[in-house]
Short mmCIF file of C-alpha atoms and ligand atoms in Angstrom, two decimals:
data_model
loop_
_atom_site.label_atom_id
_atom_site.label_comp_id
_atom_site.label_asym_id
_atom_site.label_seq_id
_atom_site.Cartn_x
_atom_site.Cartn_y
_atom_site.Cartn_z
CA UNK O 515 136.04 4.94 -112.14
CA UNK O 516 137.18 2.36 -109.56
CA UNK O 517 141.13 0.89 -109.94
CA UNK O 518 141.43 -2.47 -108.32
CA UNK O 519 145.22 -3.55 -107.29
CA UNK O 520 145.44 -7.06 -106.88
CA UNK O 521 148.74 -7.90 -105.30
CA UNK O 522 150.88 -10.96 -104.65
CA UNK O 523 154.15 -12.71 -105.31
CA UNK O 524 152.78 -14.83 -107.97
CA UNK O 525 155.57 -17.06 -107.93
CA UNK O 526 154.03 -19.43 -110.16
CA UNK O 527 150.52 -17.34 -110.80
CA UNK O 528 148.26 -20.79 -110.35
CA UNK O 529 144.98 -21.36 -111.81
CA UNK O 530 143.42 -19.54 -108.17
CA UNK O 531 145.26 -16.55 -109.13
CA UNK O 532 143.65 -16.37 -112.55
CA UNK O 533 140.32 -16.89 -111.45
CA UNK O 534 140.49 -14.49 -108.73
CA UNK O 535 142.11 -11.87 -111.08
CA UNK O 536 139.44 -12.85 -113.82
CA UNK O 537 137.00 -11.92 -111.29
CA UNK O 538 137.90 -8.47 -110.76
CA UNK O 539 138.22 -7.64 -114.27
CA UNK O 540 134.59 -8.31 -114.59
CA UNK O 541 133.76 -6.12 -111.79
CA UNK O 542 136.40 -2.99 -111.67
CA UNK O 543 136.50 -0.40 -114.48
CA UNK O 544 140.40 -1.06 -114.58
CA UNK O 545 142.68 -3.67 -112.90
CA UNK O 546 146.33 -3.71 -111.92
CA UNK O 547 148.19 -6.53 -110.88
CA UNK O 548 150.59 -5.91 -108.56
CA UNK O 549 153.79 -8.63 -108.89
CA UNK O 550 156.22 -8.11 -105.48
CA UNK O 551 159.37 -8.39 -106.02
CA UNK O 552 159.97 -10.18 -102.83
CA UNK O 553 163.68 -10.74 -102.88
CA UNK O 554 164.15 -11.92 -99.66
CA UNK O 555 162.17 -14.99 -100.98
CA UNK O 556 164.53 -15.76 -103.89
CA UNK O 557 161.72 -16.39 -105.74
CA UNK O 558 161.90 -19.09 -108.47
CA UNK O 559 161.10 -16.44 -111.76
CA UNK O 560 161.91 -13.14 -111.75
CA UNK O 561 158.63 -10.54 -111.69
CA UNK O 562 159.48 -9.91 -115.64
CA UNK O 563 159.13 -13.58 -116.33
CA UNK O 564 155.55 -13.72 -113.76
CA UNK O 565 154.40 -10.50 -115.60
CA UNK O 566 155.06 -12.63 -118.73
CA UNK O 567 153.11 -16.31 -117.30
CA UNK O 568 150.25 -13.61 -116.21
CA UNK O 569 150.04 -11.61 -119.24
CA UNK O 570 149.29 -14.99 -121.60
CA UNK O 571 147.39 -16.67 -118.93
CA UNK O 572 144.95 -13.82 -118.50
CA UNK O 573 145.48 -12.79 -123.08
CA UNK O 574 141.31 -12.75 -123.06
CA UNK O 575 141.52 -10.06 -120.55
CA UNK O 576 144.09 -7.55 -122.96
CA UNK O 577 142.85 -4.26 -120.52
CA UNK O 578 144.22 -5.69 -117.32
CA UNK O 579 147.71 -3.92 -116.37
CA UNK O 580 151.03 -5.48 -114.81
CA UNK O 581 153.46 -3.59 -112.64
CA UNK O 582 155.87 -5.09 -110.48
CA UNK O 583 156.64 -3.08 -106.94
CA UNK O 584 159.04 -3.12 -103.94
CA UNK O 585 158.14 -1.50 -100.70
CA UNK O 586 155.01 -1.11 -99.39
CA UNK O 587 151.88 -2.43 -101.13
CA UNK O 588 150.13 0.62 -100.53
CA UNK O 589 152.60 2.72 -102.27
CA UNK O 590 152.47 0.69 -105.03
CA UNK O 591 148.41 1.10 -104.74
CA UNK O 592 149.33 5.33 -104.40
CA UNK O 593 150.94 5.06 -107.65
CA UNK O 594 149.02 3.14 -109.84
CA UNK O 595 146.03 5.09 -108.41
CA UNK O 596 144.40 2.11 -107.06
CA UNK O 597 141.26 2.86 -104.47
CA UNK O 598 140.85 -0.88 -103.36
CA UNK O 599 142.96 -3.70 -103.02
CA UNK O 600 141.93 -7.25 -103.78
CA UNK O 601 143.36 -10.35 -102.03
CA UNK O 602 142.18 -14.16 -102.51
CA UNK O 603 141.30 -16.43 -99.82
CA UNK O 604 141.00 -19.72 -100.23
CA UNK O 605 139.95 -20.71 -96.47
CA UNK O 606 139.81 -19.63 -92.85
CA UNK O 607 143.34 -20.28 -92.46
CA UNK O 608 144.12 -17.87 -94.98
CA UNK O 609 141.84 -15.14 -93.03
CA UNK O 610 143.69 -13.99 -89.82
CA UNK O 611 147.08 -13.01 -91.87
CA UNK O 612 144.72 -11.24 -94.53
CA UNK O 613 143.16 -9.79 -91.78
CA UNK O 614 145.99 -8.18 -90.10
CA UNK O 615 147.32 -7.52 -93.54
CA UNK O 616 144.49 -5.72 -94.47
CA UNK O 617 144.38 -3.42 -91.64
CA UNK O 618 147.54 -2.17 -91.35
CA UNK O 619 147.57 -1.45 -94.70
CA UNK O 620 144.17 0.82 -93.71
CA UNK O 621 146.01 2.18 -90.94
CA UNK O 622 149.20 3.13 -93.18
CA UNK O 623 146.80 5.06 -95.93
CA UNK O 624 143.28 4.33 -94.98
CA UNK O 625 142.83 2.31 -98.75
CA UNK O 626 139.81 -0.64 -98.73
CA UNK O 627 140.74 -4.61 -98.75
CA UNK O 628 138.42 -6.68 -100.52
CA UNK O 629 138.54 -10.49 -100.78
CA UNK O 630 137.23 -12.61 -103.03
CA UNK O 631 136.51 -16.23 -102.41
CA UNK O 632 138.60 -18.56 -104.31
CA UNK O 633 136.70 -21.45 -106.27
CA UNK O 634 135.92 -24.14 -103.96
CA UNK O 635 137.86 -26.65 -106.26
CA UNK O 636 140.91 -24.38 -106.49
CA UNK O 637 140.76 -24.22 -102.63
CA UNK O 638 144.37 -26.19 -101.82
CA UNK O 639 145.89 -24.87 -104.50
CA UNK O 640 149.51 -22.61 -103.64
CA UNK O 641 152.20 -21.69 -105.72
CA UNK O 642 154.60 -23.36 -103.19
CA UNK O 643 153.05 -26.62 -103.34
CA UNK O 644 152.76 -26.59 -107.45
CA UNK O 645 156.61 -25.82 -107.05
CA UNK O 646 157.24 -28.83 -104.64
CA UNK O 647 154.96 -30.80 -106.81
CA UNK O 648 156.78 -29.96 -109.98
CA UNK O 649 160.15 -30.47 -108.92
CA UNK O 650 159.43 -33.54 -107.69
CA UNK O 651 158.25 -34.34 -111.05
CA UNK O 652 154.45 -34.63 -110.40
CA UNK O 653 151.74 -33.42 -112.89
CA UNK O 654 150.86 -29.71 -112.42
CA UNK O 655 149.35 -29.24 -115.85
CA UNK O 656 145.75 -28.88 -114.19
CA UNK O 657 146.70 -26.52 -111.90
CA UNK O 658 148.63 -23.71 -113.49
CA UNK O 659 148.18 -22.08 -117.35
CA UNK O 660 149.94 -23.89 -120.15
CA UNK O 661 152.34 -21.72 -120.39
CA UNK O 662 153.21 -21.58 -116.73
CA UNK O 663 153.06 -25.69 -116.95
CA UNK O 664 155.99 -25.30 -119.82
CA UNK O 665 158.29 -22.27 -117.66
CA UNK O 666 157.75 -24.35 -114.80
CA UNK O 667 159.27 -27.59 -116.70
CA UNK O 668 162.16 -25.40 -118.49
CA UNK O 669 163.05 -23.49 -114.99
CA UNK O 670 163.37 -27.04 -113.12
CA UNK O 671 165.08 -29.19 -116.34
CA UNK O 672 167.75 -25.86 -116.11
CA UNK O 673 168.69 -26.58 -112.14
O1 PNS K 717 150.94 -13.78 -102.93
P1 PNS K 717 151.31 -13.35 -101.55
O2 PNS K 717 152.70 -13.84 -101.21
O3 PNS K 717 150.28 -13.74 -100.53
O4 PNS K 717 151.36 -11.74 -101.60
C1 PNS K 717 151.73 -11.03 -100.45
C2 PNS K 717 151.79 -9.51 -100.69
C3 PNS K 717 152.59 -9.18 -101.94
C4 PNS K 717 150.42 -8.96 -100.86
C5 PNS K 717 152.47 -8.96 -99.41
O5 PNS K 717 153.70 -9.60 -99.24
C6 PNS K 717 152.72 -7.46 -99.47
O6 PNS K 717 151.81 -6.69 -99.33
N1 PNS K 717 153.99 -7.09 -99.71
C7 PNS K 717 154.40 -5.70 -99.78
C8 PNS K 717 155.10 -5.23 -98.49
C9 PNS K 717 154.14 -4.54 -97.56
O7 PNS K 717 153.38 -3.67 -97.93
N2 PNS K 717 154.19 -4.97 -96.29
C10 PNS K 717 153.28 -4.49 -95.28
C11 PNS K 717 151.98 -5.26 -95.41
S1 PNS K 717 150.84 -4.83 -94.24
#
């Protein structure tokens, strides 16, 4: 039985998150989304609340699992038992950090990075920019889940 961990920070998950994470639960016997913490970020939601946008986006998928971490990624992979880790990449520009990313975190505990190429139409999407977007008050309804769409709008008519 192979355990996929796919990390990131998730901060909205976008519609390239879901498809990438849709992805591997078609192909792993059991997937774990890893949500960093990342508080040196000051992220926008807290990993509950991007647990919570992930969980409904991703409802059709009810085996896929949710833990947030802190610390090293491949700890987090250690304890959720987790032989490969999955990253998205949208485009070369994503490759040389994923890259480097990828093999330390072979050299730290010798685990497997796999990507998987985003959809082509998906390819500029980033939760930063749907967060720029948003608070600017553009449209972002095509880019994220509903319910992301409607945490985004609450989070922003709050500040
Ligand atoms: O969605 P992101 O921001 O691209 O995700 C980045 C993530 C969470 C995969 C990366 O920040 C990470 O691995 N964080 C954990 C800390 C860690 O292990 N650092 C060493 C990496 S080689």
């Amino acid at each position: 039985m192979t355990t996929a961990l796919v990390p990131g920070s998730f901060d909205p998950p976008t519609n390239g998150h879901v498809d990438v994470i849709v992805r591997c639960a078609n192909l792993f016997d059991r997937v774990v989304v890893g949500v960093v913490g990342n508080p040196s970020k000051s992220p926008m939601f807290t990993s509950e609340e991007r647990i919570e946008m992930l969980r409904s986006s991703c409802a059709e998928w009810p085996h896929l699992e949710y833990v947030a971490f802190d610390g090293l990624l491949v700890d987090c992979a250690r304890d959720v038992g987790a032989q490969v880790i999955v990253k998205g990449l949208r485009a070369m520009t994503d490759f040389d950090y994923e890259l480097q990313l990828a093999q330390m975190n072979r050299h730290l505990s010798g685990i497997v990075t796999m990507f998987v190429a985003t959809a082509p139409a998906l390819g500029y999407l980033s939760s930063s920019l749907v967060k720029e977007v948003a608070g600017l008050g553009g449209d972002v309804t095509k880019l994220v889940p509903p319910a992301v769409a409607a945490a985004l709008k609450e989070r922003i008519a709050d500040d």
